[in-house]
Tab-separated table of C-alpha atoms and ligand atoms in Angstrom:
chain	number	residue	atom	x	y	z
O	5	MET	CA	78.935	-15.015	111.141
O	6	GLN	CA	76.956	-17.412	108.940
O	7	SER	CA	80.164	-19.182	107.863
O	8	ILE	CA	80.973	-19.789	111.539
O	9	PHE	CA	77.482	-21.138	112.320
O	10	GLN	CA	77.688	-23.361	109.229
O	11	LYS	CA	81.027	-24.761	110.387
O	12	ILE	CA	79.631	-25.309	113.899
O	13	LYS	CA	76.865	-27.477	112.394
O	14	GLU	CA	79.477	-29.640	110.648
O	15	ILE	CA	81.527	-29.917	113.844
O	16	ALA	CA	78.365	-30.889	115.771
O	17	LEU	CA	77.786	-33.836	113.462
O	18	ASP	CA	81.413	-34.965	113.958
O	19	ILE	CA	81.222	-34.713	117.746
O	20	ASP	CA	77.842	-36.456	117.781
O	21	ARG	CA	79.414	-39.381	115.925
O	22	ALA	CA	82.417	-39.391	118.260
O	23	ILE	CA	80.166	-39.524	121.361
O	24	LYS	CA	78.436	-42.570	119.901
O	25	ASP	CA	81.575	-44.395	118.752
O	26	GLN	CA	84.549	-43.356	120.852
O	27	GLU	CA	85.973	-44.770	124.049
O	28	MET	CA	84.846	-42.922	127.200
O	29	GLY	CA	87.913	-43.455	129.429
O	30	TYR	CA	90.201	-40.864	130.956
O	31	SER	CA	93.276	-39.503	129.193
O	32	GLU	CA	96.500	-39.103	131.164
O	33	GLN	CA	96.059	-35.329	131.436
O	34	CYS	CA	94.068	-32.693	133.261
O	35	ASN	CA	93.018	-29.281	131.909
O	36	ALA	CA	93.704	-25.703	133.050
O	37	SER	CA	90.807	-25.851	135.547
O	38	GLY	CA	92.281	-29.015	137.079
O	39	ASP	CA	89.556	-31.326	135.706
O	40	ASP	CA	90.676	-34.783	134.584
O	41	GLN	CA	90.300	-34.907	130.810
O	42	LEU	CA	88.381	-37.709	129.140
O	43	LYS	CA	89.720	-39.028	125.854
O	44	LEU	CA	86.468	-37.693	124.470
O	45	ASP	CA	87.166	-34.146	125.810
O	46	VAL	CA	90.495	-34.204	123.991
O	47	TYR	CA	89.039	-35.639	120.792
O	48	ALA	CA	86.105	-33.181	120.725
O	49	ASP	CA	88.623	-30.362	121.233
O	50	GLU	CA	90.599	-31.595	118.200
O	51	LEU	CA	87.435	-31.747	116.079
O	52	VAL	CA	86.482	-28.152	116.949
O	53	GLU	CA	90.021	-26.890	116.417
O	54	HIS	CA	90.364	-28.675	113.077
O	55	GLY	CA	86.999	-27.334	111.818
O	56	LEU	CA	87.349	-23.716	112.946
O	57	LYS	CA	90.955	-23.393	111.723
O	58	GLU	CA	89.649	-23.741	108.186
O	59	LEU	CA	87.921	-20.359	108.437
O	60	PRO	CA	90.120	-17.357	107.542
O	61	ILE	CA	87.997	-15.036	109.739
O	62	VAL	CA	89.097	-16.909	112.849
O	63	ARG	CA	91.944	-15.073	114.538
O	64	ALA	CA	92.447	-17.277	117.601
O	65	LEU	CA	90.929	-20.142	119.535
O	66	ILE	CA	90.536	-20.424	123.310
O	67	SER	CA	89.418	-23.826	124.525
O	68	GLU	CA	88.495	-25.181	127.932
O	69	GLU	CA	90.880	-28.015	127.116
O	70	LYS	CA	93.896	-25.849	126.122
O	71	GLU	CA	96.044	-24.048	128.662
O	72	GLU	CA	96.830	-21.108	126.354
O	73	PRO	CA	95.027	-19.260	123.538
O	74	MET	CA	95.937	-20.645	120.106
O	75	PRO	CA	96.662	-18.080	117.361
O	76	VAL	CA	95.142	-19.124	114.012
O	77	HIS	CA	94.964	-16.452	111.252
O	78	PRO	CA	96.607	-13.106	112.164
O	79	GLU	CA	94.256	-11.260	109.778
O	80	GLY	CA	91.163	-12.951	111.205
O	81	LYS	CA	88.398	-10.948	112.909
O	82	TYR	CA	87.036	-13.270	115.587
O	83	THR	CA	88.403	-15.112	118.579
O	84	ILE	CA	86.266	-18.170	119.278
O	85	CYS	CA	86.157	-19.491	122.836
O	86	TYR	CA	84.650	-22.931	123.280
O	87	ASP	CA	83.895	-25.772	125.644
O	88	PRO	CA	84.176	-28.771	123.307
O	89	LEU	CA	82.340	-31.185	125.596
O	90	ASP	CA	80.254	-29.766	128.412
O	91	GLY	CA	79.101	-32.438	130.847
O	92	SER	CA	82.097	-34.779	130.787
O	93	SER	CA	81.040	-36.202	134.143
O	94	ILE	CA	77.641	-37.377	132.802
O	95	VAL	CA	78.531	-38.569	129.303
O	96	ASP	CA	79.371	-42.069	130.601
O	97	VAL	CA	75.825	-42.490	131.974
O	98	ASN	CA	74.286	-41.361	128.679
O	99	LEU	CA	72.778	-38.058	129.817
O	100	SER	CA	72.664	-35.158	127.396
O	101	VAL	CA	75.855	-33.169	126.911
O	102	GLY	CA	76.805	-30.165	124.802
O	103	THR	CA	79.329	-27.931	123.081
O	104	ILE	CA	79.378	-24.149	123.754
O	105	PHE	CA	80.837	-21.373	121.574
O	106	GLY	CA	81.430	-17.658	122.239
O	107	ILE	CA	82.454	-15.562	119.245
O	108	TYR	CA	84.366	-12.410	120.247
O	109	GLU	CA	85.708	-9.504	118.220
O	110	GLY	CA	88.874	-8.216	119.893
O	111	GLU	CA	90.023	-9.050	123.422
O	112	PRO	CA	87.399	-11.566	124.668
O	113	CYS	CA	85.066	-10.161	127.357
O	114	GLY	CA	81.333	-9.534	127.706
O	115	GLU	CA	81.483	-6.328	125.717
O	116	THR	CA	83.223	-7.890	122.691
O	117	LEU	CA	80.950	-10.955	122.520
O	118	ARG	CA	79.299	-10.756	119.075
O	119	ALA	CA	77.548	-14.130	118.884
O	120	ALA	CA	77.065	-17.378	120.746
O	121	ALA	CA	75.896	-20.890	119.976
O	122	TYR	CA	75.508	-24.202	121.698
O	123	ILE	CA	74.817	-27.755	120.592
O	124	VAL	CA	72.845	-30.296	122.640
O	125	TYR	CA	73.643	-33.977	122.072
O	126	GLY	CA	70.514	-35.628	123.440
O	127	PRO	CA	67.994	-38.049	121.994
O	128	ARG	CA	68.080	-35.452	119.195
O	129	LEU	CA	70.830	-33.177	117.974
O	130	GLU	CA	69.908	-29.509	118.430
O	131	MET	CA	71.540	-26.121	118.099
O	132	VAL	CA	70.725	-22.686	119.505
O	133	THR	CA	72.363	-19.551	118.085
O	134	VAL	CA	72.290	-15.825	118.638
O	135	THR	CA	74.007	-12.863	117.063
O	136	ALA	CA	74.132	-9.767	119.302
O	137	GLY	CA	71.076	-7.597	118.633
O	138	ASP	CA	69.102	-10.425	116.987
O	139	ALA	CA	66.695	-13.090	118.137
O	140	VAL	CA	67.655	-16.478	119.591
O	141	GLN	CA	67.130	-19.243	117.050
O	142	HIS	CA	66.559	-22.942	117.711
O	143	TYR	CA	67.447	-25.676	115.180
O	144	ARG	CA	66.948	-29.421	115.146
O	145	CYS	CA	68.939	-31.880	113.089
O	146	GLY	CA	66.901	-34.560	111.336
O	147	SER	CA	68.005	-37.833	109.804
O	148	SER	CA	68.938	-35.864	106.668
O	149	GLN	CA	71.770	-34.387	108.796
O	150	LEU	CA	70.396	-30.912	108.099
O	151	PHE	CA	69.651	-28.450	110.888
O	152	ASN	CA	66.067	-27.255	110.431
O	153	LEU	CA	64.857	-24.057	112.055
O	154	GLN	CA	62.345	-24.902	114.813
O	155	CYS	CA	61.836	-21.434	116.224
O	156	GLU	CA	63.097	-18.165	114.810
O	157	GLU	CA	62.594	-16.235	118.025
O	158	VAL	CA	62.921	-18.103	121.298
O	159	ARG	CA	61.465	-16.028	124.165
O	160	LEU	CA	61.434	-16.556	127.913
O	161	GLU	CA	58.246	-15.824	129.856
O	162	GLU	CA	58.278	-13.238	132.619
O	163	LYS	CA	58.257	-16.073	135.206
O	164	GLY	CA	59.013	-19.780	134.918
O	165	LYS	CA	58.507	-22.974	136.956
O	166	LEU	CA	61.888	-24.714	136.982
O	167	ASN	CA	64.766	-24.449	139.411
O	168	ALA	CA	68.232	-25.809	138.546
O	169	PRO	CA	70.536	-25.141	141.526
O	170	GLY	CA	74.196	-26.013	140.865
O	171	GLY	CA	77.011	-26.787	143.261
O	172	THR	CA	77.314	-28.958	146.372
O	173	GLN	CA	74.604	-27.929	148.861
O	174	LYS	CA	76.801	-28.437	151.925
O	175	ASN	CA	79.092	-25.728	150.490
O	176	TRP	CA	76.335	-23.171	149.763
O	177	SER	CA	76.096	-20.000	151.850
O	178	PRO	CA	73.100	-19.815	154.245
O	179	ARG	CA	71.835	-16.901	152.105
O	180	HIS	CA	71.914	-18.967	148.927
O	181	LYS	CA	70.270	-21.957	150.608
O	182	ALA	CA	67.461	-19.749	151.959
O	183	PHE	CA	66.919	-18.314	148.472
O	184	ILE	CA	66.780	-21.706	146.731
O	185	ASP	CA	64.456	-23.084	149.447
O	186	SER	CA	62.163	-20.085	149.029
O	187	LEU	CA	61.762	-20.850	145.308
O	188	PHE	CA	60.819	-24.462	146.087
O	189	ALA	CA	58.398	-23.187	148.751
O	190	GLU	CA	56.809	-21.049	146.026
O	191	GLY	CA	56.184	-24.111	143.858
O	192	TYR	CA	59.273	-24.334	141.635
O	193	ARG	CA	60.241	-27.816	140.504
O	194	LEU	CA	63.780	-29.220	140.660
O	195	ARG	CA	65.346	-29.874	137.255
O	196	TYR	CA	69.080	-30.456	137.436
O	197	SER	CA	71.034	-32.948	135.343
O	198	GLY	CA	74.579	-31.768	136.046
O	199	GLY	CA	75.101	-30.463	132.517
O	200	MET	CA	74.629	-26.733	132.068
O	201	VAL	CA	73.766	-27.149	128.378
O	202	PRO	CA	70.714	-29.419	128.825
O	203	ASP	CA	69.724	-27.653	132.077
O	204	LEU	CA	69.775	-24.160	130.519
O	205	HIS	CA	68.268	-25.499	127.276
O	206	GLN	CA	65.325	-26.939	129.188
O	207	ILE	CA	64.652	-23.689	131.057
O	208	LEU	CA	64.960	-21.679	127.811
O	209	LEU	CA	62.558	-23.863	125.840
O	210	LYS	CA	60.071	-24.340	128.705
O	211	GLY	CA	59.717	-20.576	129.014
O	212	GLY	CA	61.683	-19.815	132.155
O	213	GLY	CA	62.990	-20.608	135.594
O	214	LEU	CA	66.354	-20.255	137.274
O	215	PHE	CA	69.749	-21.883	136.714
O	216	SER	CA	72.282	-20.940	139.381
O	217	TYR	CA	75.871	-21.820	140.107
O	218	PRO	CA	76.862	-19.713	143.136
O	219	GLY	CA	80.197	-19.123	144.796
O	220	THR	CA	80.609	-21.918	147.365
O	221	SER	CA	82.875	-22.418	150.378
O	222	ASP	CA	85.141	-24.662	148.294
O	223	LYS	CA	84.869	-22.546	145.114
O	224	PRO	CA	84.221	-18.904	146.076
O	225	GLU	CA	84.430	-17.835	142.419
O	226	GLY	CA	82.029	-20.546	141.270
O	227	LYS	CA	82.840	-23.355	138.862
O	228	LEU	CA	81.625	-22.204	135.480
O	229	ARG	CA	84.098	-20.505	133.182
O	230	LEU	CA	83.348	-17.058	131.802
O	231	LEU	CA	84.615	-17.122	128.231
O	232	PHE	CA	83.198	-20.415	127.058
O	233	GLU	CA	80.348	-21.236	129.458
O	234	VAL	CA	78.959	-18.198	131.287
O	235	LEU	CA	79.161	-15.335	128.747
O	236	PRO	CA	77.738	-17.257	125.748
O	237	PHE	CA	74.681	-18.263	127.802
O	238	ALA	CA	74.387	-14.717	129.207
O	239	LEU	CA	74.103	-13.377	125.656
O	240	ILE	CA	71.490	-16.024	124.768
O	241	TYR	CA	69.398	-15.480	127.930
O	242	GLU	CA	69.398	-11.700	127.592
O	243	ALA	CA	68.492	-11.902	123.906
O	244	ALA	CA	65.583	-14.185	124.830
O	245	GLY	CA	64.238	-11.564	127.254
O	246	GLY	CA	65.789	-13.001	130.424
O	247	GLU	CA	68.627	-11.861	132.629
O	248	ALA	CA	72.061	-13.183	133.585
O	249	VAL	CA	73.838	-11.785	136.637
O	250	ASP	CA	76.533	-12.479	139.216
O	251	GLU	CA	76.207	-12.447	143.032
O	252	GLN	CA	76.369	-8.642	143.099
O	253	GLY	CA	73.455	-8.508	140.671
O	254	ARG	CA	75.817	-7.194	137.983
O	255	ARG	CA	75.172	-8.223	134.366
O	256	LEU	CA	77.552	-11.057	133.564
O	257	LEU	CA	78.142	-9.446	130.170
O	258	GLU	CA	79.834	-6.513	131.950
O	259	ILE	CA	82.557	-8.747	133.378
O	260	THR	CA	86.059	-8.766	131.891
O	261	PRO	CA	87.977	-11.920	132.774
O	262	ARG	CA	91.626	-11.465	133.705
O	263	HIS	CA	92.566	-14.947	132.595
O	264	PRO	CA	91.030	-17.159	129.866
O	265	HIS	CA	90.004	-19.777	132.408
O	266	ASP	CA	88.482	-17.407	135.002
O	267	THR	CA	85.146	-18.442	136.519
O	268	SER	CA	82.241	-16.513	137.996
O	269	PRO	CA	79.219	-17.278	140.168
O	270	CYS	CA	76.228	-17.013	137.830
O	271	PHE	CA	72.431	-16.824	137.771
O	272	PHE	CA	70.432	-17.192	134.539
O	273	GLY	CA	66.697	-16.860	134.428
O	274	SER	CA	63.579	-15.063	133.459
O	275	ARG	CA	62.997	-11.612	134.900
O	276	TYR	CA	60.975	-12.689	137.921
O	277	GLU	CA	63.504	-15.215	139.263
O	278	ILE	CA	66.402	-12.793	138.813
O	279	SER	CA	64.530	-10.061	140.674
O	280	ARG	CA	63.887	-12.577	143.494
O	281	MET	CA	67.583	-13.422	143.522
O	282	LYS	CA	68.585	-9.753	143.792
O	283	GLU	CA	66.224	-9.275	146.743
O	284	ALA	CA	67.463	-12.431	148.465
O	285	TYR	CA	71.096	-11.408	147.996
O	286	GLY	CA	70.390	-7.816	149.055
O	287	VAL	CA	71.637	-6.402	145.737
O	288	ALA	CA	68.302	-5.196	144.316
R	6	AHG	P1	82.599	-29.597	132.010
R	6	AHG	O1	82.093	-30.969	131.755
R	6	AHG	O2	82.865	-28.816	130.732
R	6	AHG	O3	83.766	-29.548	132.962
R	6	AHG	O4	81.426	-28.713	132.717
R	6	AHG	C1	80.510	-29.282	133.610
R	6	AHG	C2	79.814	-28.161	134.330
R	6	AHG	C3	78.424	-27.826	133.867
R	6	AHG	O5	77.970	-28.413	132.726
R	6	AHG	C4	77.528	-28.210	135.003
R	6	AHG	O6	76.460	-27.355	135.138
R	6	AHG	C5	78.436	-28.210	136.164
R	6	AHG	O7	79.700	-28.504	135.681
R	6	AHG	C6	77.993	-29.239	137.136
R	6	AHG	O8	78.729	-29.106	138.283
R	6	AHG	P2	78.274	-29.801	139.660
R	6	AHG	O9	78.401	-31.271	139.400
R	6	AHG	O10	79.285	-29.264	140.632
R	6	AHG	O11	76.851	-29.372	139.980
R	7	MN	MN1	81.668	-27.143	130.657
R	8	MN	MN1	84.096	-29.334	128.904
């Protein structure tokens, strides 16, 4: 796993440079989820592919930006699923964006997820990693271009203060709206940038809160994709002492996607907010 994390650090430096230097415009294509692809989405995808292909333990790659899984080394052990650039809609206005990786052994699903990592491209370059069964680790990259360990065990508190509610409010269910309103009524503060990486990173490092992206009337299965967005963060939040569930209150890590680009409604938070969600949804 260390060779994969090492390679991810190198890729992060390449993507960081590309974000600073490359053109932001749209490419001519759209991806499997129907999103218009930026030139930067396509270029970041090439950088990740190029880097990870060098590792003989990588069996296949599944990218948000590729329609089909890409076989790499038939003898390899891990399938790596990734979102090369998360937050394409906010990169042009210079908000923080990220890259997300899920490292699976065998057919990718919650049960086969062995490790996860994400990079945050913000005022600073940071990385968070976890290997199943171990602690969540937080790194920061200094001007030496080295990732220094900031925290060797990131932990969520029992209850947080932040609320990051995703999706278009007019398309929320009345039940979801009542739940989100009840958190604000309890004193939670709104923190939502439109990028799940910085939004979940903030909640993780500030000790807790809730990030939600529910099923909506226009997207009943939610927006966020299981293999390279939802499951990696579910592993990280659970390892940090939080919880990650769907609208039935089921652990996201118990879900098996039928298709590489399947999505799921999702709720990530510390224990208190998830127990409130289960009550509000009647799935406690
Ligand atoms: P991507 O840029 O990879 O398509 O993902 C963007 C995602 C996620 O980062 C964010 O939380 C969500 O889209 C925001 O969606 P809304 O604008 O619908 O809230
Ligand atoms: Mn994304
Ligand atoms: Mn993306």
